[in-house]
Short mmCIF file of C-alpha atoms in Angstrom, two decimals:
data_model
loop_
_atom_site.label_atom_id
_atom_site.label_comp_id
_atom_site.label_asym_id
_atom_site.label_seq_id
_atom_site.Cartn_x
_atom_site.Cartn_y
_atom_site.Cartn_z
CA MET A 151 -1.79 -14.98 -10.73
CA THR A 152 0.86 -15.64 -13.32
CA ASP A 153 4.06 -13.69 -13.03
CA ASP A 154 3.76 -11.97 -16.37
CA PHE A 155 4.36 -8.49 -15.04
CA ASP A 156 7.81 -7.22 -14.15
CA PHE A 157 7.88 -3.68 -12.86
CA TYR A 158 11.56 -3.34 -13.71
CA SER A 159 11.35 -4.73 -17.24
CA GLU A 160 12.13 -2.47 -20.18
CA GLU A 161 8.79 -3.46 -21.66
CA PHE A 162 6.94 -1.92 -18.70
CA GLN A 163 9.23 1.00 -18.03
CA ASN A 164 9.22 2.09 -21.67
CA ASN A 165 5.51 1.70 -22.23
CA PRO A 166 3.54 1.36 -19.01
CA GLY A 167 0.19 2.15 -20.63
CA ASP A 168 0.00 -1.05 -22.65
CA THR A 169 0.96 -3.17 -19.65
CA PHE A 170 -1.64 -1.43 -17.49
CA GLU A 171 -4.33 -2.10 -20.08
CA ARG A 172 -3.44 -5.80 -20.15
CA MET A 173 -3.24 -6.15 -16.37
CA ILE A 174 -6.52 -4.31 -15.75
CA GLU A 175 -8.28 -6.72 -18.07
CA HIS A 176 -6.52 -10.01 -17.34
CA CYS A 177 -4.73 -9.79 -14.00
CA PRO A 178 -6.05 -7.00 -11.75
CA PHE A 179 -4.16 -8.35 -8.73
CA HIS A 180 -0.64 -9.61 -9.20
CA HIS A 181 2.00 -11.21 -7.03
CA SER A 182 5.58 -11.06 -8.18
CA GLU A 183 7.49 -14.17 -7.13
CA ARG A 184 10.69 -12.44 -8.13
CA TRP A 185 10.27 -9.25 -6.12
CA GLY A 186 7.94 -10.54 -3.44
CA TRP A 187 5.33 -7.80 -3.63
CA TYR A 188 1.75 -7.49 -4.80
CA SER A 189 0.27 -5.04 -7.30
CA VAL A 190 -3.25 -3.70 -7.67
CA PHE A 191 -4.33 -2.24 -11.01
CA ARG A 192 -8.05 -1.41 -11.13
CA HIS A 193 -9.31 2.00 -10.06
CA ALA A 194 -11.99 0.73 -7.68
CA ASP A 195 -9.57 -1.63 -5.92
CA VAL A 196 -6.88 1.03 -5.55
CA GLN A 197 -9.51 3.46 -4.26
CA SER A 198 -10.88 1.01 -1.72
CA ILE A 199 -7.40 0.29 -0.34
CA VAL A 200 -6.41 3.95 0.05
CA ASN A 201 -9.59 4.50 2.04
CA ALA A 202 -9.13 1.47 4.34
CA ASN A 203 -6.53 2.89 6.70
CA GLU A 204 -7.11 0.38 9.49
CA THR A 205 -6.36 -2.54 7.18
CA TYR A 206 -3.67 -0.98 5.02
CA SER A 207 -0.89 0.88 6.79
CA ALA A 208 1.71 3.35 5.57
CA LYS A 209 4.07 2.65 8.47
CA TRP A 210 6.45 0.43 6.49
CA GLY A 211 7.08 3.18 3.97
CA PRO A 212 5.93 4.04 0.45
CA GLY A 213 8.46 1.88 -1.44
CA PRO A 214 8.88 -1.88 -1.89
CA ALA A 215 11.48 -2.10 0.88
CA TYR A 216 10.37 -2.32 4.51
CA SER A 217 11.53 0.94 6.05
CA PRO A 218 11.61 0.58 9.83
CA PRO A 219 8.58 2.32 11.32
CA GLU A 220 9.57 5.63 12.87
CA ALA A 221 6.91 7.79 14.41
CA GLU A 222 8.76 10.98 13.58
CA ILE A 223 8.98 10.38 9.83
CA LEU A 224 6.39 12.90 8.80
CA LEU A 225 3.17 11.96 7.00
CA VAL A 226 4.36 9.46 4.41
CA SER A 227 5.05 6.69 6.91
CA ALA A 228 2.49 7.67 9.53
CA ASP A 229 -0.94 6.21 10.28
CA PRO A 230 -3.82 7.85 12.16
CA PRO A 231 -4.06 9.24 14.75
CA GLU A 232 -0.43 10.46 14.47
CA HIS A 233 -0.87 11.11 10.75
CA THR A 234 -4.00 13.18 11.38
CA ARG A 235 -2.20 15.34 13.92
CA GLN A 236 0.83 15.81 11.66
CA LYS A 237 -1.18 16.65 8.58
CA ARG A 238 -3.32 19.17 10.47
CA ALA A 239 -0.14 20.87 11.67
CA VAL A 240 1.55 20.89 8.27
CA ALA A 241 -1.57 22.27 6.58
CA ARG A 242 -1.49 25.30 8.87
CA ALA A 243 1.56 26.47 6.91
CA PHE A 244 1.79 24.38 3.72
CA ASN A 245 -1.66 24.97 2.31
CA LEU A 246 -3.51 26.10 -0.78
CA LYS A 247 -2.91 29.79 -0.12
CA SER A 248 0.82 29.39 0.46
CA MET A 249 1.08 27.42 -2.78
CA LEU A 250 -1.03 29.71 -4.96
CA ASP A 251 0.85 32.75 -3.62
CA MET A 252 3.84 31.41 -5.57
CA GLU A 253 2.23 32.09 -8.94
CA PRO A 254 3.41 35.66 -9.75
CA GLY A 255 7.05 34.95 -8.89
CA LEU A 256 6.91 31.58 -10.59
CA ARG A 257 5.56 33.10 -13.80
CA LYS A 258 8.39 35.63 -13.88
CA TYR A 259 10.96 32.91 -13.28
CA VAL A 260 9.52 30.70 -16.04
CA ASN A 261 9.80 33.61 -18.44
CA VAL A 262 13.44 34.14 -17.48
CA LEU A 263 14.09 30.48 -18.35
CA LEU A 264 12.20 30.82 -21.63
CA ASP A 265 14.13 34.02 -22.47
CA GLN A 266 17.35 32.06 -22.02
CA ALA A 267 16.06 29.20 -24.14
CA GLN A 268 14.92 31.57 -26.87
CA ALA A 269 18.33 33.23 -26.94
CA ARG A 270 20.02 29.83 -27.34
CA GLY A 271 17.63 28.75 -30.08
CA ARG A 272 17.21 25.33 -28.51
CA CYS A 273 16.23 23.92 -25.17
CA ASP A 274 16.44 20.69 -23.20
CA LEU A 275 12.95 20.87 -21.75
CA ILE A 276 13.97 18.71 -18.79
CA ALA A 277 17.34 20.21 -17.83
CA ASP A 278 16.47 23.81 -18.72
CA ILE A 279 12.82 23.98 -17.57
CA GLY A 280 11.58 20.82 -15.85
CA ILE A 281 14.37 20.58 -13.29
CA PRO A 282 14.83 24.24 -12.29
CA VAL A 283 11.15 25.18 -11.97
CA PRO A 284 10.16 22.94 -9.03
CA LEU A 285 13.51 23.35 -7.31
CA TRP A 286 13.24 27.13 -7.60
CA VAL A 287 9.79 26.95 -6.00
CA ILE A 288 11.06 24.69 -3.22
CA CYS A 289 14.00 27.01 -2.54
CA ARG A 290 11.56 29.90 -2.38
CA PHE A 291 9.43 28.03 0.15
CA LEU A 292 12.54 27.34 2.21
CA GLY A 293 13.81 30.91 1.92
CA LEU A 294 16.96 29.69 0.16
CA ASP A 295 18.72 30.94 -2.94
CA TYR A 296 18.14 28.58 -5.88
CA ALA A 297 21.38 29.63 -7.61
CA GLU A 298 23.32 28.58 -4.53
CA HIS A 299 21.46 25.40 -3.59
CA GLY A 300 19.62 24.12 -6.68
CA ALA A 301 22.36 21.89 -8.08
CA ARG A 302 23.01 20.21 -4.75
CA PHE A 303 19.29 19.61 -4.19
CA ARG A 304 19.02 18.02 -7.63
CA GLU A 305 21.85 15.60 -6.82
CA TRP A 306 20.04 14.52 -3.66
CA VAL A 307 16.79 14.10 -5.56
CA GLU A 308 18.44 11.91 -8.20
CA ILE A 309 19.96 9.63 -5.60
CA LEU A 310 17.15 9.47 -3.07
CA ALA A 311 14.21 9.31 -5.49
CA GLY A 312 16.05 6.64 -7.46
CA ASN A 313 16.56 4.65 -4.27
CA VAL A 314 12.83 4.20 -3.62
CA PHE A 315 12.54 1.36 -6.14
CA ALA A 316 16.21 0.35 -6.08
CA GLN A 317 15.88 -3.46 -6.05
CA ASN A 318 18.05 -3.76 -2.94
CA LYS A 319 21.21 -2.81 -4.79
CA PRO A 320 23.83 -2.16 -2.08
CA GLU A 321 25.70 0.49 -4.06
CA VAL A 322 22.50 2.51 -4.50
CA ALA A 323 21.65 2.09 -0.81
CA GLU A 324 25.13 3.35 0.15
CA GLN A 325 24.79 6.39 -2.09
CA ALA A 326 21.35 7.05 -0.66
CA ALA A 327 22.60 6.81 2.90
CA ALA A 328 25.37 9.28 2.11
CA ALA A 329 22.95 11.68 0.41
CA GLY A 330 20.53 11.36 3.33
CA ALA A 331 23.33 12.19 5.76
CA GLU A 332 24.30 15.23 3.67
CA MET A 333 20.72 16.44 3.65
CA ALA A 334 20.43 15.99 7.40
CA ALA A 335 23.70 17.89 7.91
CA PHE A 336 22.39 20.69 5.72
CA PHE A 337 18.91 21.02 7.19
CA THR A 338 19.55 20.26 10.88
CA PRO A 339 21.22 23.59 11.71
CA LEU A 340 18.50 25.41 9.78
CA VAL A 341 15.71 23.67 11.68
CA ARG A 342 17.47 24.13 15.01
CA SER A 343 17.91 27.84 14.37
CA LYS A 344 14.15 28.19 13.79
CA MET A 345 13.30 26.27 16.93
CA ALA A 346 15.86 28.19 18.99
CA ALA A 347 14.45 31.51 17.80
CA ILE A 348 10.95 30.48 18.89
CA ALA A 349 12.23 29.22 22.24
CA ALA A 350 13.89 32.62 22.76
CA GLY A 351 10.64 34.41 21.94
CA ASN A 352 11.87 35.69 18.57
CA ASP A 353 10.30 35.41 15.15
CA PRO A 354 12.32 32.89 13.10
CA GLY A 355 11.05 34.25 9.77
CA SER A 356 8.36 33.58 7.23
CA ASP A 357 9.83 30.64 5.29
CA ILE A 358 8.02 27.32 5.42
CA LEU A 359 10.23 25.75 8.10
CA SER A 360 9.74 28.81 10.32
CA GLU A 361 5.99 28.73 9.77
CA LEU A 362 5.86 25.02 10.57
CA ALA A 363 8.02 25.49 13.66
CA LYS A 364 5.54 28.14 14.87
CA VAL A 365 2.51 25.85 14.59
CA ASP A 366 1.08 25.15 18.02
CA ILE A 367 -2.00 22.98 18.30
CA ASP A 368 -3.15 22.96 21.90
CA GLY A 369 0.45 22.88 23.07
CA TRP A 370 1.60 20.23 20.59
CA ARG A 371 4.33 21.16 18.11
CA LEU A 372 6.12 19.44 15.28
CA SER A 373 9.40 17.98 16.51
CA GLU A 374 12.87 18.68 15.13
CA GLN A 375 12.77 15.32 13.38
CA ASN A 376 9.32 16.12 11.96
CA LEU A 377 10.64 19.37 10.51
CA LEU A 378 13.72 17.68 9.06
CA SER A 379 11.51 15.05 7.57
CA PHE A 380 9.29 17.73 5.99
CA ALA A 381 12.31 19.50 4.46
CA ASN A 382 13.62 16.23 3.03
CA PHE A 383 10.24 15.28 1.70
CA LEU A 384 9.62 18.69 0.15
CA VAL A 385 12.88 18.46 -1.79
CA ILE A 386 12.72 14.78 -2.74
CA ALA A 387 9.02 14.25 -3.41
CA GLY A 388 8.24 17.76 -4.55
CA SER A 389 10.70 18.14 -7.37
CA GLY A 390 11.36 14.96 -9.36
CA THR A 391 7.65 14.23 -9.75
CA THR A 392 6.97 17.72 -11.09
CA THR A 393 10.06 17.67 -13.29
CA ASN A 394 8.76 14.51 -14.90
CA THR A 395 5.24 15.87 -15.29
CA ILE A 396 6.59 18.94 -17.07
CA GLY A 397 8.62 16.62 -19.30
CA ASN A 398 5.60 14.39 -19.90
CA PHE A 399 3.55 17.42 -20.91
CA PHE A 400 6.03 18.35 -23.62
CA ARG A 401 6.61 14.77 -24.74
CA LEU A 402 2.90 14.19 -25.19
CA MET A 403 2.50 17.45 -27.11
CA LEU A 404 5.25 16.30 -29.46
CA ASP A 405 3.75 12.82 -29.78
CA PHE A 406 0.25 14.21 -30.41
CA PRO A 407 0.73 17.41 -32.43
CA ASP A 408 -3.01 17.58 -33.13
CA GLN A 409 -3.50 18.08 -29.38
CA TYR A 410 -0.91 20.85 -29.28
CA ALA A 411 -2.73 22.51 -32.16
CA VAL A 412 -5.93 22.42 -30.10
CA LEU A 413 -4.07 23.94 -27.15
CA ARG A 414 -2.67 26.76 -29.29
CA GLN A 415 -6.15 27.60 -30.48
CA GLN A 416 -7.80 27.14 -27.08
CA PRO A 417 -5.27 27.98 -24.38
CA GLU A 418 -8.12 28.00 -21.89
CA LEU A 419 -7.84 24.20 -22.08
CA ILE A 420 -4.37 24.18 -20.53
CA GLY A 421 -5.68 23.31 -17.07
CA ASN A 422 -7.59 20.38 -18.52
CA ALA A 423 -4.56 19.37 -20.58
CA VAL A 424 -2.42 19.24 -17.44
CA GLU A 425 -4.93 16.87 -15.84
CA GLU A 426 -4.94 14.68 -18.95
CA VAL A 427 -1.13 14.58 -18.95
CA LEU A 428 -1.25 13.49 -15.30
CA ARG A 429 -3.82 10.84 -16.17
CA TYR A 430 -2.14 9.48 -19.26
CA ASP A 431 1.33 9.38 -17.75
CA ALA A 432 1.28 9.46 -13.96
CA PRO A 433 4.75 10.64 -12.85
CA VAL A 434 4.82 7.93 -10.19
CA HIS A 435 3.65 4.51 -11.39
CA GLY A 436 2.53 3.48 -7.92
CA LEU A 437 3.32 3.48 -4.20
CA PHE A 438 2.90 0.96 -1.41
CA ARG A 439 0.76 0.14 1.57
CA THR A 440 1.29 -2.79 3.95
CA ASN A 441 -1.68 -4.84 5.17
CA ASN A 442 -2.02 -5.05 8.96
CA MET A 443 -3.95 -8.31 8.72
CA PRO A 444 -4.39 -11.14 6.21
CA VAL A 445 -6.50 -10.04 3.25
CA HIS A 446 -7.79 -11.42 -0.03
CA LEU A 447 -6.86 -9.71 -3.26
CA GLY A 448 -9.05 -11.36 -5.86
CA GLU A 449 -8.37 -15.08 -5.44
CA MET A 450 -5.07 -14.55 -3.64
CA ASP A 451 -4.62 -14.96 0.08
CA VAL A 452 -2.25 -12.22 1.12
CA PRO A 453 -0.49 -12.69 4.45
CA ALA A 454 -0.25 -9.80 6.90
CA ASP A 455 2.61 -7.35 6.45
CA SER A 456 2.84 -7.82 2.69
CA LYS A 457 3.95 -4.99 0.48
CA ILE A 458 1.16 -3.98 -1.91
CA CYS A 459 1.79 -1.54 -4.74
CA LEU A 460 -1.16 0.63 -5.68
CA MET A 461 -0.67 1.37 -9.35
CA TRP A 462 -1.79 4.98 -9.76
CA GLY A 463 -0.90 4.89 -13.44
CA ALA A 464 -3.05 1.83 -14.03
CA ALA A 465 -6.04 3.23 -12.14
CA ASN A 466 -5.84 6.19 -14.53
CA ARG A 467 -6.27 3.83 -17.48
CA ASP A 468 -9.27 1.95 -16.11
CA PRO A 469 -12.00 1.84 -18.79
CA THR A 470 -14.75 1.63 -16.16
CA VAL A 471 -13.82 5.18 -15.12
CA PHE A 472 -12.30 6.80 -18.22
CA ASP A 473 -13.75 6.63 -21.73
CA HIS A 474 -11.17 5.41 -24.25
CA PRO A 475 -8.47 5.41 -21.58
CA GLN A 476 -5.67 4.68 -24.05
CA THR A 477 -6.46 7.89 -25.96
CA PHE A 478 -4.69 11.10 -25.05
CA ASP A 479 -7.38 13.76 -25.26
CA ILE A 480 -6.96 17.19 -23.70
CA THR A 481 -10.68 17.89 -24.21
CA ARG A 482 -11.62 14.94 -21.98
CA ASP A 483 -14.58 15.48 -19.65
CA PRO A 484 -13.26 17.38 -16.58
CA GLU A 485 -15.59 15.33 -14.37
CA GLN A 486 -13.76 12.17 -15.45
CA LEU A 487 -10.43 13.83 -14.84
CA LYS A 488 -11.42 14.45 -11.22
CA GLN A 489 -11.01 10.68 -10.77
CA ILE A 490 -7.30 10.55 -11.62
CA MET A 491 -5.11 8.95 -8.96
CA SER A 492 -1.75 10.38 -9.95
CA PHE A 493 -1.39 12.03 -6.54
CA GLY A 494 -2.62 8.99 -4.64
CA GLY A 495 -5.78 9.14 -2.60
CA GLY A 496 -7.32 9.15 0.86
CA ILE A 497 -5.45 10.58 3.79
CA HIS A 498 -2.11 10.20 2.02
CA ARG A 499 -3.16 12.19 -1.04
CA CYS A 500 -0.17 14.35 -1.98
CA MET A 501 -0.48 17.69 -0.18
CA GLY A 502 1.64 19.35 -2.85
CA ALA A 503 -0.73 18.46 -5.68
CA PRO A 504 -2.01 22.05 -6.11
CA LEU A 505 1.57 23.28 -6.26
CA ALA A 506 2.60 20.70 -8.87
CA ARG A 507 -0.45 21.56 -10.96
CA LEU A 508 0.34 25.27 -10.70
CA GLU A 509 3.93 24.76 -11.83
CA VAL A 510 3.02 22.64 -14.85
CA ARG A 511 0.19 24.98 -15.82
CA VAL A 512 2.32 28.12 -15.66
CA VAL A 513 5.10 26.48 -17.69
CA ALA A 514 2.55 25.33 -20.28
CA GLU A 515 0.81 28.71 -20.48
CA GLU A 516 4.01 30.65 -20.99
CA PHE A 517 5.49 28.13 -23.41
CA VAL A 518 2.40 27.93 -25.63
CA LYS A 519 2.29 31.73 -25.87
CA ARG A 520 5.89 31.98 -26.99
CA PHE A 521 6.45 28.79 -28.98
CA PRO A 522 3.40 27.96 -31.09
CA ASP A 523 5.55 25.48 -33.01
CA PHE A 524 8.38 23.37 -31.70
CA ARG A 525 10.09 20.21 -32.82
CA GLU A 526 12.36 17.62 -31.35
CA LEU A 527 16.14 17.55 -31.81
CA GLY A 528 18.20 14.44 -31.21
CA THR A 529 17.21 11.44 -29.14
CA ARG A 530 15.05 11.29 -26.06
CA VAL A 531 16.74 9.97 -22.94
CA PRO A 532 14.43 8.07 -20.57
CA TYR A 533 14.47 8.76 -16.84
CA PRO A 534 17.05 6.33 -15.45
CA PHE A 535 15.23 5.17 -12.31
CA ALA A 536 12.13 2.99 -12.07
CA THR A 537 10.62 5.24 -9.39
CA LEU A 538 9.42 7.89 -11.81
CA ASN A 539 7.83 7.81 -15.24
CA GLY A 540 9.31 10.30 -17.66
CA LEU A 541 12.35 11.53 -19.50
CA ASP A 542 15.82 12.70 -18.52
CA HIS A 543 16.41 14.77 -21.66
CA LEU A 544 14.09 16.13 -24.32
CA THR A 545 15.77 18.64 -26.60
CA VAL A 546 13.73 20.84 -28.89
CA THR A 547 13.97 23.83 -31.18
CA TRP A 548 11.34 26.02 -32.88
CA MET B 142 -23.26 28.74 8.05
CA ARG B 143 -19.61 27.74 8.16
CA LYS B 144 -16.98 26.32 5.82
CA TRP B 145 -14.77 23.34 6.58
CA VAL B 146 -11.47 22.58 4.85
CA CYS B 147 -10.07 19.12 4.23
CA PHE B 148 -6.44 19.42 5.30
CA SER B 149 -5.54 16.44 3.17
CA CYS B 150 -6.52 17.93 -0.20
CA PHE B 151 -7.94 21.41 0.65
CA PHE B 152 -11.46 20.65 -0.53
CA VAL B 153 -13.92 23.07 1.09
CA TYR B 154 -17.26 21.90 2.46
CA ASP B 155 -19.61 24.89 2.54
CA GLU B 156 -22.56 24.22 4.84
CA SER B 157 -24.71 26.76 3.01
CA LEU B 158 -24.26 24.88 -0.27
CA GLY B 159 -24.19 21.29 0.99
CA LEU B 160 -23.31 18.74 -1.69
CA PRO B 161 -26.53 18.12 -3.60
CA ALA B 162 -24.74 15.90 -6.13
CA HIS B 163 -23.80 13.65 -3.19
CA GLY B 164 -27.25 13.76 -1.60
CA ILE B 165 -26.38 16.39 1.01
CA PRO B 166 -28.86 19.26 0.90
CA PRO B 167 -27.88 22.93 1.32
CA GLY B 168 -27.79 23.99 4.94
CA THR B 169 -26.44 20.68 6.27
CA ARG B 170 -24.14 21.41 9.17
CA PHE B 171 -20.82 19.60 9.19
CA GLU B 172 -21.56 17.84 12.47
CA ASN B 173 -24.75 16.46 10.95
CA LEU B 174 -22.92 14.73 8.12
CA PRO B 175 -22.81 10.95 8.69
CA ASP B 176 -19.86 9.71 10.75
CA ASP B 177 -18.63 7.65 7.81
CA TRP B 178 -18.83 10.58 5.40
CA VAL B 179 -15.56 11.17 3.56
CA CYS B 180 -14.12 14.05 1.57
CA PRO B 181 -15.63 13.81 -1.91
CA ASP B 182 -12.33 14.87 -3.42
CA CYS B 183 -9.72 12.68 -1.72
CA GLY B 184 -11.66 10.27 0.49
CA SER B 185 -10.27 11.43 3.84
CA PRO B 186 -12.58 10.98 6.84
CA LYS B 187 -14.27 13.77 8.79
CA ALA B 188 -11.34 13.91 11.22
CA TYR B 189 -9.33 15.51 8.39
CA PHE B 190 -11.56 18.59 8.23
CA GLU B 191 -11.02 21.84 10.09
CA LEU B 192 -13.23 24.87 10.44
CA GLN B 193 -12.12 27.50 7.95
CA PRO B 194 -11.25 30.74 9.73
CA GLU B 195 -13.58 33.66 8.93
#
């Protein structure tokens, strides 16, 4: 296939939807000579790959770089049967109930942020709402004080999330290594204290790391490295993606004021609107699998151990699944919206999806109640890293 | 009749309800679902389901 798609180009990064539409129609499988990896755009093809775990492995990591396989990297780089065992264990503590239990506290916190914004008369919806909300939730899961740790966590997220699609830039890799070491130095004593408490027959607490450390499945327990990996992943994967989805929600409401008018009149559509935001602008364009054996993608022969990017954002724009996929419509058929791939699919479907949805929904519900009209101030600043799709600043008033 | 939870996406398979839209009649026990049956929500295989505690 012709190399007419460059993931890192401004054209794609600034307007992925148009590129996805073109690639779905004209070039559903693509090989980039420049970057060396393959991309898959159509919904059915993405879906079939996420369900073919024997052919397509996660062991080389979710980004374009080949991360050395390490059995103890939790979930994201694991294949069955290890992945199955890990996910069963994690779900004992990090599950729907534990996520939905966050709602009352989260709603209060969102209103504190909106009180502050209202008092100022203006608000950067990313810095003042989108960034603190998921990090506050993560701190709450970890039993940590957001005021003390939030800023440091955000620095790590910026560096380590940015590194996922970092084009092998050595300076970014060095920063990422340093941030990774800082995170390990922060979380290792915490994890060890939980494990030591259990070993001594004491209750380590009720935070998520304690609950995970307690999980015992027929004598098998998550290792120290597993728990560290979970903590890292919770902070890195659980915040930037949600920050950008919150930002995308507001950006789309500003770009399509008729849709915000519908939402004001029918706030019961907020849940559906969140799904449509996720469909129209997936916070992560795509993530990778690596084929264990030679495969064919369309007419291309793909050698074993190739990096293949599954374009979640493109699958969400596939006209064989979604009517008028280029139209942003918060009244879209909920049955269609069940097909969105913004959280991936198959065994690696994002476990935190219900939590992300909850956070965006609560922010939207409280904002719509308090700010029936809002308008943009100044210039939007795009998110600086190719990993995520969204904005870095979006300042508004009302 | 029991309920089974997909620990990949938290979809619940309720044996008493089955999944008529997917051709699985009410009352179908989890172990009687085909071996290649997958979670209708996320696509995970049967090995990713656990019995929901009462």
